[in-house]
CSV table of C-alpha atoms in Angstrom, one decimal:
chain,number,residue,atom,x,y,z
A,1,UNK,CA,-9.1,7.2,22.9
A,2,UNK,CA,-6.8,4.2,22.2
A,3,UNK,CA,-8.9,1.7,24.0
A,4,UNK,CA,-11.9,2.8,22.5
A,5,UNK,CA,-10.3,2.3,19.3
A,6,UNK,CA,-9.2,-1.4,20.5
A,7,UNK,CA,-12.5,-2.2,21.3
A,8,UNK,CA,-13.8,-1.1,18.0
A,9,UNK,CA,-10.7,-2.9,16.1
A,10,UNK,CA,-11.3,-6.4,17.8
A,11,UNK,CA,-15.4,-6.1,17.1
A,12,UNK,CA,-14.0,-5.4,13.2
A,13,UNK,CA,-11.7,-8.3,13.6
A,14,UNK,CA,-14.8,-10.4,14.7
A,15,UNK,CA,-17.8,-9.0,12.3
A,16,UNK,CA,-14.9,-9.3,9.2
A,17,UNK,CA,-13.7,-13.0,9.7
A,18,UNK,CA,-17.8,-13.8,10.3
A,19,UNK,CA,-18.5,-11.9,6.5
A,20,UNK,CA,-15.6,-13.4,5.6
A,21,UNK,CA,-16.8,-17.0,5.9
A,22,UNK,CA,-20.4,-16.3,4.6
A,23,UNK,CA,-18.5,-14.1,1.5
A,24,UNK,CA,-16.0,-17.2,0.4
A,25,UNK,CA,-19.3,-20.0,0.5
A,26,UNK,CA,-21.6,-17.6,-1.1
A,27,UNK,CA,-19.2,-16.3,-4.1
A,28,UNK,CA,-20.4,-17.3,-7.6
A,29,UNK,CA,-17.8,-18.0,-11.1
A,30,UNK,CA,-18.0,-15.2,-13.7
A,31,UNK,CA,-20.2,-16.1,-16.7
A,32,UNK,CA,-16.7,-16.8,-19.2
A,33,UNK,CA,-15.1,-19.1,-16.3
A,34,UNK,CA,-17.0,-21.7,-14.8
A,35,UNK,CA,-14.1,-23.4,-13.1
A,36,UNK,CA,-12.1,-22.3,-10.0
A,37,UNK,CA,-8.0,-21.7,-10.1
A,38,UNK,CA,-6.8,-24.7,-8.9
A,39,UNK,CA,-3.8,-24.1,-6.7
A,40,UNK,CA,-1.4,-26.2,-7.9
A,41,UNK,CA,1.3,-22.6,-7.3
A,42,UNK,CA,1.6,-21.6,-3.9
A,43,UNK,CA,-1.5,-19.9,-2.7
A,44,UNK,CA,-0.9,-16.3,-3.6
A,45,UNK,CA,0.2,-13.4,-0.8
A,46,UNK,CA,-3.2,-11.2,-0.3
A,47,UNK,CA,-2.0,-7.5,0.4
A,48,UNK,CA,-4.3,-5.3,2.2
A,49,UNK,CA,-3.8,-1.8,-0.1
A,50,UNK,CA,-4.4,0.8,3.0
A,51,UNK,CA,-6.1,-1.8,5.0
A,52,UNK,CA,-9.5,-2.9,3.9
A,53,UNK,CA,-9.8,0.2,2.0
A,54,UNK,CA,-12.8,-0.7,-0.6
A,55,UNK,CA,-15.0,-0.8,2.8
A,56,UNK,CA,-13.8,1.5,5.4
A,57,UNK,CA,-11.8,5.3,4.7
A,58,UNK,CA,-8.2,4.1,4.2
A,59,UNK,CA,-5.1,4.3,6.4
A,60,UNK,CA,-7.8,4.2,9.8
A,61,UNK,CA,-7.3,1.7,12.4
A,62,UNK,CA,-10.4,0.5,11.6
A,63,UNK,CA,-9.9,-0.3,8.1
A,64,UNK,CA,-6.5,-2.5,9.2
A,65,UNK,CA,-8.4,-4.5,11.8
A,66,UNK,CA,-11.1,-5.3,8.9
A,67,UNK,CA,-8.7,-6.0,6.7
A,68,UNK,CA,-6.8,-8.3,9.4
A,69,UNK,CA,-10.2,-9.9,10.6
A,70,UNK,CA,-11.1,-10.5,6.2
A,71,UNK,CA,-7.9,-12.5,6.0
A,72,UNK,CA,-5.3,-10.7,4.7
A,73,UNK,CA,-2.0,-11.9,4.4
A,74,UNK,CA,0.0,-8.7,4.6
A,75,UNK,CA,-1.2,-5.2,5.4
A,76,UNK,CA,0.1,-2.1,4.1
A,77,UNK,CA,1.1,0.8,5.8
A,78,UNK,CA,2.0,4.5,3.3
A,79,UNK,CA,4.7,6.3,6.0
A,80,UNK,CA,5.2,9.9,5.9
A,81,UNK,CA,6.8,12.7,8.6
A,82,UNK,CA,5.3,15.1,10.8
A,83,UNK,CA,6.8,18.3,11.5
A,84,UNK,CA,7.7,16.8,14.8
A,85,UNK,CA,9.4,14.0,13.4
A,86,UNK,CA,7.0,11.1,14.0
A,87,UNK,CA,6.5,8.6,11.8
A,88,UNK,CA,2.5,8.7,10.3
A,89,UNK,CA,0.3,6.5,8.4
A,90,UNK,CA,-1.0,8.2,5.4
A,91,UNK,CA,-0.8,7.2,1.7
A,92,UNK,CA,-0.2,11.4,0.4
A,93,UNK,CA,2.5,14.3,1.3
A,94,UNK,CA,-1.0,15.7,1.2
A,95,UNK,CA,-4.1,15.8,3.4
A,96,UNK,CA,-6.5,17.1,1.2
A,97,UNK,CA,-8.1,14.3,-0.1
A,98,UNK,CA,-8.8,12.2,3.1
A,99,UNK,CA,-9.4,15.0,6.4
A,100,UNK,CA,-10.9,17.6,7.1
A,101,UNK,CA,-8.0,19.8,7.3
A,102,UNK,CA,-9.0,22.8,5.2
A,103,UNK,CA,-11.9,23.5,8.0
A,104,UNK,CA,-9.7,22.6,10.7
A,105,UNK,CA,-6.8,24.6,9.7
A,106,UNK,CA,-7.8,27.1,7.0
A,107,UNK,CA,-4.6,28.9,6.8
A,108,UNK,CA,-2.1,26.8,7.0
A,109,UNK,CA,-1.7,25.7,3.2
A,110,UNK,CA,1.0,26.3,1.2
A,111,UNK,CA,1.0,28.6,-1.9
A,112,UNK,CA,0.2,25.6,-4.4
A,113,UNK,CA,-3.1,25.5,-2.4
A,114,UNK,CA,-2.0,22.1,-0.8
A,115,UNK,CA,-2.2,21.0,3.4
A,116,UNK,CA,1.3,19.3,3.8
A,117,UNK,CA,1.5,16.5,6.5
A,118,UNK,CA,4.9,17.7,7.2
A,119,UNK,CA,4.0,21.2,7.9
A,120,UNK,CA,1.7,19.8,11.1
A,121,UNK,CA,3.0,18.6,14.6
A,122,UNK,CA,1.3,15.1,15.7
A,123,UNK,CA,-0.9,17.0,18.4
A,124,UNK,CA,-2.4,18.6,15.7
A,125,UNK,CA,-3.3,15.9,13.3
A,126,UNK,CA,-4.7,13.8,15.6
A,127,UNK,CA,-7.1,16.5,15.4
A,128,UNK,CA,-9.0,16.0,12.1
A,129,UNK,CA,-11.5,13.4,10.5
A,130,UNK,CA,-10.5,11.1,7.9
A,131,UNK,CA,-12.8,10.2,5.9
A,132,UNK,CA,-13.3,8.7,2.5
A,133,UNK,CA,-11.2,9.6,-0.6
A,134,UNK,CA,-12.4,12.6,-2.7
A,135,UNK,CA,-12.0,13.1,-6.4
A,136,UNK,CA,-9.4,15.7,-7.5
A,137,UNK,CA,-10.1,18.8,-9.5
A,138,UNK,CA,-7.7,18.8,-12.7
A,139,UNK,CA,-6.5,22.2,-11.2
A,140,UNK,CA,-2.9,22.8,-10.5
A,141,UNK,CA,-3.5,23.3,-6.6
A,142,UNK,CA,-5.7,19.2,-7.0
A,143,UNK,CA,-8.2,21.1,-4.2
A,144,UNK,CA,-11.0,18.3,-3.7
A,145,UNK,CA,-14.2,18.1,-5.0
A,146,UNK,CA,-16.2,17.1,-2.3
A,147,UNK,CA,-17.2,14.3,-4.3
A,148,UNK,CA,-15.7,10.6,-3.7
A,149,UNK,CA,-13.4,9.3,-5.6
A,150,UNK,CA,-15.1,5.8,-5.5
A,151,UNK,CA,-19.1,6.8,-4.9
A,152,UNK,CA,-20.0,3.4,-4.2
A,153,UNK,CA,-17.6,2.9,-1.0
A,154,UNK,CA,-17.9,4.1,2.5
A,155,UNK,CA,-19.7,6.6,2.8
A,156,UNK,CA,-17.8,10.6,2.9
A,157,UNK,CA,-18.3,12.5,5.8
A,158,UNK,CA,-19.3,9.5,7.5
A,159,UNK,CA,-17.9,8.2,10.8
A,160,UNK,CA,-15.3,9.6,13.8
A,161,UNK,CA,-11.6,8.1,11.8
A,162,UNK,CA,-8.6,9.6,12.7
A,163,UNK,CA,-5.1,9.5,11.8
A,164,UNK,CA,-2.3,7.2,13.6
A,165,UNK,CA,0.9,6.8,13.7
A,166,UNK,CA,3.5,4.1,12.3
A,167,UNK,CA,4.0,2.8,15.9
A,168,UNK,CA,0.2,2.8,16.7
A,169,UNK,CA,-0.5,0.6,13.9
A,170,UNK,CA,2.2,-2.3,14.6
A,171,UNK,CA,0.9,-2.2,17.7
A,172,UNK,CA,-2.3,-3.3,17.0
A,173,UNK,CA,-1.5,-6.0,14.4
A,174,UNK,CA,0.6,-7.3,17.1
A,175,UNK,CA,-1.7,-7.2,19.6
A,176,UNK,CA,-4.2,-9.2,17.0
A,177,UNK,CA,-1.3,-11.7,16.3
A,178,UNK,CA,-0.8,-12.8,19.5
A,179,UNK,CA,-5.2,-12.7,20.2
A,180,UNK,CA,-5.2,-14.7,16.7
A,181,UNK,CA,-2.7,-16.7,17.0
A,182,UNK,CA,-1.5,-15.6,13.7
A,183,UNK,CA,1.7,-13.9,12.2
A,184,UNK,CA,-0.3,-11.3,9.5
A,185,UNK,CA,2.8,-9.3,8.1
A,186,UNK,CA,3.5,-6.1,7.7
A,187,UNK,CA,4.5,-4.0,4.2
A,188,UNK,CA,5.3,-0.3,5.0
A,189,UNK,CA,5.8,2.1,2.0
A,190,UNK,CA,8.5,4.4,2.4
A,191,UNK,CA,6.9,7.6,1.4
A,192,UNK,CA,8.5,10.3,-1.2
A,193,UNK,CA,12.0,10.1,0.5
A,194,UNK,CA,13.5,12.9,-1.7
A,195,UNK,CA,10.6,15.1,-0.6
A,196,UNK,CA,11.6,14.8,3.0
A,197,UNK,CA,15.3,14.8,2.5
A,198,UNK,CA,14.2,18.0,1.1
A,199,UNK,CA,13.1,19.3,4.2
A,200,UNK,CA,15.9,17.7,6.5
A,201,UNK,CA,14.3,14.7,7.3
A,202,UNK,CA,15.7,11.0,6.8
A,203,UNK,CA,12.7,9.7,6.8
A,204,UNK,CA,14.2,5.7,5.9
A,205,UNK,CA,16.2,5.8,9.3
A,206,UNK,CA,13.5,6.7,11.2
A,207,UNK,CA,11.3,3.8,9.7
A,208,UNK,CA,14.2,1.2,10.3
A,209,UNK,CA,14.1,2.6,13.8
A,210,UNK,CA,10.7,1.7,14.5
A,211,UNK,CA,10.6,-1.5,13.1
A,212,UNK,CA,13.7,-2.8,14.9
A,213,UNK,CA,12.4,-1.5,17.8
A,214,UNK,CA,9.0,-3.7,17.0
A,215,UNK,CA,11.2,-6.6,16.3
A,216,UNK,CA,11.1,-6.4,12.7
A,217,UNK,CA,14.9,-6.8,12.0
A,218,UNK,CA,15.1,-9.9,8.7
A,219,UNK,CA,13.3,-11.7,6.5
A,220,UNK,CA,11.9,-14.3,8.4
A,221,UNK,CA,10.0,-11.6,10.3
A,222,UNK,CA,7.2,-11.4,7.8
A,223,UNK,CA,8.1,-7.7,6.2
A,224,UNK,CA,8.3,-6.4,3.1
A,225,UNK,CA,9.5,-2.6,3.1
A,226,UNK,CA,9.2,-1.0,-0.2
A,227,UNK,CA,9.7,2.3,-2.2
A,228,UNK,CA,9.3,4.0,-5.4
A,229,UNK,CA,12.8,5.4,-4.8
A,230,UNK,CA,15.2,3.2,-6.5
A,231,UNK,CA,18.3,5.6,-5.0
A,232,UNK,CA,17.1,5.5,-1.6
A,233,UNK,CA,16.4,1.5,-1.6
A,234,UNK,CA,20.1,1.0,-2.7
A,235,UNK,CA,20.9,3.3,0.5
A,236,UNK,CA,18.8,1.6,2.0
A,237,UNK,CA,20.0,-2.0,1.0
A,238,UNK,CA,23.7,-0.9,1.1
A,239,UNK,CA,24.3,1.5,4.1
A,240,UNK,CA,21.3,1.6,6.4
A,241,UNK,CA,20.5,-1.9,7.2
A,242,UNK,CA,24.1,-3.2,7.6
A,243,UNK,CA,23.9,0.4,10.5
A,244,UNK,CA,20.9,-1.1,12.2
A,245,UNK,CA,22.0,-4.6,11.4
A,246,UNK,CA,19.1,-5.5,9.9
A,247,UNK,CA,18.3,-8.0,6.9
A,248,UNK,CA,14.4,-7.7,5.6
A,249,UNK,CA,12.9,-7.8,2.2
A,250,UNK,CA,13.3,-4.7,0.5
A,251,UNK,CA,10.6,-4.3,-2.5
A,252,UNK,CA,11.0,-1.8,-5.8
A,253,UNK,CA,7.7,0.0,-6.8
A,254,UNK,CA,7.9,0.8,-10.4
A,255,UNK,CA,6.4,3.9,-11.8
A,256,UNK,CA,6.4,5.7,-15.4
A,257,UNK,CA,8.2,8.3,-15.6
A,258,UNK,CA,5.8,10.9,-16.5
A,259,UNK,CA,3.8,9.6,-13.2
A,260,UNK,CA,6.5,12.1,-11.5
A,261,UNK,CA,6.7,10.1,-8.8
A,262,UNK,CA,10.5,10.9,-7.5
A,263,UNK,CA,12.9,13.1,-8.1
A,264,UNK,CA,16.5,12.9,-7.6
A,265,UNK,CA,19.7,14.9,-7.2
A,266,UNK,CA,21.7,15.8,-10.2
A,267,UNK,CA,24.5,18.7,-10.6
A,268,UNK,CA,22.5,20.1,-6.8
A,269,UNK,CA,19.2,20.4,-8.5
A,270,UNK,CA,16.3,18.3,-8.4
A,271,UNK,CA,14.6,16.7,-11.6
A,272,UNK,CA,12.4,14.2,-12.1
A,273,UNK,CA,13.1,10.5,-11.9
A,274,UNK,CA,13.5,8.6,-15.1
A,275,UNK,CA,12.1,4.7,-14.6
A,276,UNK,CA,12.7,3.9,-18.6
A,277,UNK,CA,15.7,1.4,-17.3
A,278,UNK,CA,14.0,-0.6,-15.2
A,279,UNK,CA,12.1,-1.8,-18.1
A,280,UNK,CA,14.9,-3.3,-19.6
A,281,UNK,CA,16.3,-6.9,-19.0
A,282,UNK,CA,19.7,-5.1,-17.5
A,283,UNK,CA,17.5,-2.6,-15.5
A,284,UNK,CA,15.5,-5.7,-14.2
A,285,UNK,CA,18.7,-7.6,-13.6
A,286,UNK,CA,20.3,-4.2,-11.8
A,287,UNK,CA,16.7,-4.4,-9.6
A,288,UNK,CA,17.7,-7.8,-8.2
A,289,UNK,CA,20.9,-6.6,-6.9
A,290,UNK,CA,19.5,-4.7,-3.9
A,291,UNK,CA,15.8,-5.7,-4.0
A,292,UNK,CA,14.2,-9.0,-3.2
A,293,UNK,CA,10.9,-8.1,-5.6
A,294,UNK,CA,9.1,-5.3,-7.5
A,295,UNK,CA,5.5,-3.8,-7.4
A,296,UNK,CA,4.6,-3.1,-10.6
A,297,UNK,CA,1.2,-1.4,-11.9
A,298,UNK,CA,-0.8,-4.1,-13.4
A,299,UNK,CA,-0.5,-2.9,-17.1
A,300,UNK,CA,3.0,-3.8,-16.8
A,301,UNK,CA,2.6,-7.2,-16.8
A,302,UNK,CA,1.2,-7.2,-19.9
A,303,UNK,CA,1.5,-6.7,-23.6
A,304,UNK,CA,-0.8,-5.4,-26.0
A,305,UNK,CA,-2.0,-9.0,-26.7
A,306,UNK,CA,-2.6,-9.6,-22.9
A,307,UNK,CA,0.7,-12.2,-23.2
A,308,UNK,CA,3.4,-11.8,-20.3
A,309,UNK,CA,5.4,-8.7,-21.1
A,310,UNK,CA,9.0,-8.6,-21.4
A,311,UNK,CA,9.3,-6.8,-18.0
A,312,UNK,CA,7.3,-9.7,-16.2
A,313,UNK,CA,9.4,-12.5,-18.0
A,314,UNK,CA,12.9,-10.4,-16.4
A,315,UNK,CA,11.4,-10.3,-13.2
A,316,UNK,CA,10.5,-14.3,-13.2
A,317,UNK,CA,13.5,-14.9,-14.5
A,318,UNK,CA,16.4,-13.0,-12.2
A,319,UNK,CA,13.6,-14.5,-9.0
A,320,UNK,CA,12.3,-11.4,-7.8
A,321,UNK,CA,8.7,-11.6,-5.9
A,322,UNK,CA,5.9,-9.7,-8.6
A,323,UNK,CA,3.3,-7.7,-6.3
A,324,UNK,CA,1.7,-6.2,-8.4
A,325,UNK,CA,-1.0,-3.0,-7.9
A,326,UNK,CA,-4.0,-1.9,-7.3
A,327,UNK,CA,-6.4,-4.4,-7.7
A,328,UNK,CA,-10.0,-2.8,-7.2
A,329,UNK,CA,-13.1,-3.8,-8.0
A,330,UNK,CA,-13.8,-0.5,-9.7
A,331,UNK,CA,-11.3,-1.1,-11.9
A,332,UNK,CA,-11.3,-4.2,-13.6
A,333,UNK,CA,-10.3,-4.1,-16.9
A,334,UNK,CA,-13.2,-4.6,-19.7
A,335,UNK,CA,-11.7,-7.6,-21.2
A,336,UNK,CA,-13.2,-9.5,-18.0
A,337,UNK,CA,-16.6,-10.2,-17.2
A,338,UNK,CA,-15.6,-10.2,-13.5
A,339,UNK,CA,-13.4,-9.0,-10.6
A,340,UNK,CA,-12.9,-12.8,-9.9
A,341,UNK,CA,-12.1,-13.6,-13.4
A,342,UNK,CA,-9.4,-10.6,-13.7
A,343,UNK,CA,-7.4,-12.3,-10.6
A,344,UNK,CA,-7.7,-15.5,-11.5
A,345,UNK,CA,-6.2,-14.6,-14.6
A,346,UNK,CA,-3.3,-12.7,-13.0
A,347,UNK,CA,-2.6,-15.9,-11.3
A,348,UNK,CA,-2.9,-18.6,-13.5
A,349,UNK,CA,-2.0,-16.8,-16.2
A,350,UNK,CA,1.0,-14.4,-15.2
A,351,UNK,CA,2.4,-16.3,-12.5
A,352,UNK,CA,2.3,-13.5,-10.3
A,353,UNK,CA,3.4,-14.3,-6.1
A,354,UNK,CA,1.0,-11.7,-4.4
A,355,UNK,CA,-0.6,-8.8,-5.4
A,356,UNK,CA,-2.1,-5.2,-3.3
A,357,UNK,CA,-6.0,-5.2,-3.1
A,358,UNK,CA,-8.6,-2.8,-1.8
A,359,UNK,CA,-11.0,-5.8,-1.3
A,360,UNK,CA,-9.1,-8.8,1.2
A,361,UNK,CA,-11.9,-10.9,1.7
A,362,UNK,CA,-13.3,-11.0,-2.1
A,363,UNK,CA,-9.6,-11.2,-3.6
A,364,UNK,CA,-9.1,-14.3,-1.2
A,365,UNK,CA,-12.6,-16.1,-2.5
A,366,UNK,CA,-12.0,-15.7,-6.1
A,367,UNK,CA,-8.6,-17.9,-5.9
A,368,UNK,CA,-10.4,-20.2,-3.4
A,369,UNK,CA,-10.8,-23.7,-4.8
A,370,UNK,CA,-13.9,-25.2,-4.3
C-alpha cells in the first residue's frame, strides 16, 4: 500500500511541476491590472492549505505531492489523535465531512450525531475513503449533505484516498526533498488541544515528539508549528520546547471569538475562548512574546476602507511574520476582478510575508513577474 502510494506521489510530483510550467507562461493580468507585482519585497512564502487542496480531496498523500510537485513553499499538515495515540493528518475532530465513515462504521457516532477521529484506533481509519469536502447541514449534529462544499473541485466520491498519519507524511516530503533536491518546509497545525486534553491526551508533546525525531528541532529547519490555542502555544513556547530542547517557529492563528474555536480552563469548567485582546496593540505586542508570527483570516487585515487595519499595522510593527488565510479561488472578494488581482493586492498592498492557499501553482503565477 505505501509503495503504491510513492509511485502515485512521485508521478503527481512530475505531471504538477509539468502544469506548473505551462500554468505560470500561460496566465493572463485581470482586466483592472495590466501590470505584474514587481518584487522588489522578498518573494512571498506560498503555503500549501491541506496540500493542493483546490485540485485533489485534502489532507491525501496525493494532494501533498501535487502541491509539492506545483511549487509550494511550505505544506500544511491539520494534526489530530487517534484513540491509539497516533498522531493523524486531518484538518476536523470530525470525519464526517471528508470519509466515508458513516457507511463504514454506522454506529459508532456520538450522541451529537458526529464520527470523532479520537473515538477510532489507526487500524481502523486506514480503513475509509476520503474524499472531497461536503457541505454541512445548518443542523446541530452538521451531518453532510452529500453535496460538495466546492462543486467545481475534485470530484466527490471519486478516487481510492485514504488517511495517513503525521509521520507518513514527513516521510514523504523528505523523501521528495532529497529526490528534488529541495528543502519544501513543513507547517503542522496543532489541532484543538483543549479538546484532547479533554480526553487525556497531550496531543503538543506528542507532535514535538515526532518532529524531533524527523529532525525538526529549530528555526533554521524550515517549520512553522502553529495553533489557535494561545494557552497551549505559551506552554508550548515556555515549557515544552526547552523539555525537548527544541527552538522552531511557533505561529498564532487568530480566530473571532464567536468562531468558538477553543475553549479553556476557568474555575475547572470549560468556556469558550475570548480572542478580543489579541486585537489590541497590547494583545499584539503580548503575541510577540512567545510567537514568531500570526495567521490571521484575511478580513483582518483590513478595514472597512480596504486600508491596513490596526491589527495588521501591530503585527508589522512588533516583527511578527503575517500568514494570513484561506486564499481560494472560490472566494475572492467582489471588490476584485480576479484571483490574481486579490493576491497581488495582499502583497503590494498589505505587506503581507506568506499566505495559506488551496491553489500552489496559480497563487505562485499571479505574483510572478514577467
Amino acid at each position: 500500500m505505501m509503495k503504491n502510494t510513492f509511485l502515485l506521489c512521485s508521478a503527481l510530483v512530475v505531471s504538477a511541476v509539468l502544469w506548473g510550467c505551462q500554468t505560470t507562461d500561460n496566465v493572463q493580468p485581470s482586466p483592472k491590472n495590466d501590470k505584474r507585482v514587481s518584487l522588489t519585497r522578498p518573494p512571498v512564502t506560498i503555503i500549501a492549505h491541506r496540500g493542493a487542496s483546490g485540485h485533489l480531496p485534502e489532507h491525501t498523500m496525493a494532494s501533498k505531492a501535487l502541491a509539492y510537485g506545483m511549487g509550494a513553499d511550505f505544506i500544511e499538515q491539520d494534526v489530530v489523535m487517534t484513540k491509539d495515540d497516533h498522531l493523524l493528518v486531518h484538518h476536523d475532530l470530525t470525519l464526517d465531512a471528508t470519509t466515508n465513515v458513516a457507511t463504514v462504521f454506522p454506529d459508532r457516532k456520538r450522541q451529537d450525531g458526529h464520527f470523532y477521529v479520537i473515538d477510532f484506533t489507526l487500524a481502523e481509519l486506514k480503513k475509509l475513503h476520503v474524499f472531497e469536502r461536503l457541505k454541512s447541514t445548518e443542523t446541530t449534529t452538521g451531518t453532510a449533505t452529500g453535496t460538495a462544499k466546492y462543486p467545481k473541485r475534485f470530484p466527490t466520491q471519486t478516487g481510492d484516498f485514504r488517511l495517513h498519519t503525521f509521520a507518513e507524511e514527513l516521510t514523504l516530503i523528505q523523501a521528495l526533498n532529497a529526490s528534488h533536491q529541495k528543502n519544501v518546509g513543513i507547517y503542522p497545525e496543532v489541532k484543538s488541544p483543549w479538546f484532547h486534553h479533554q480526553a487525556g491526551k497531550d496531543i503538543s508533546s506528542a507532535v514535538l515528539s515526532t518532529l524531533k525525531t524527523y529532525g525538526y528541532t529549530q528555526k533554521a529547519d524550515n517549520v512553522y508549528l502553529q495553533s489557535f490555542d494561545a494557552n497551549e502555544l505559551k506552554r508550548i513556547k515556555h515549557e515544552l520546547l526547552p523539555k525537548f530542547g527544541m527552538t522552531i517557529s511557533l505561529v498564532q492563528l487568530v480566530a473571532y471569538t464567536d468562531w468558538q474555536e477553543t475553549q479553556e480552563l476557568v474555575n475547572n469548567q470549560w468556556q469558550n475562548y475570548r480572542y478580543d485582546w489579541m486585537f489590541t496593540r497590547q494583545g499584539v505586542a503580548d503575541i510577540a512574546e512567545y510567537a514568531d508570527g500570526v495567521g490571521p483570516w484575511f478580513p483582518m487585515l483590513v478595514d472597512d476602507n480596504w486600508q491596513a487595519s490596526a491589527f495588521l499595522k501591530a503585527a508589522q510593527q512588533f516583527k511578527l511574520a503575517i500568514h494570513p488565510y484561506t486564499y481560494r479561488i472560490e472566494d475572492t472578494p467582489e471588490r476584485f476582478d480576479s484571483y490574481d488581482q486579490w493576491l497581488q493586492f495582499t502583497y503590494a498592498e498589505l505587506g503581507i510575508d506568506g499566505f495559506f492557499s488551496d491553489f500552489p501553482a496559480k497563487s505562485r503565477a499571479a505574483l510572478t513577474s514577467r
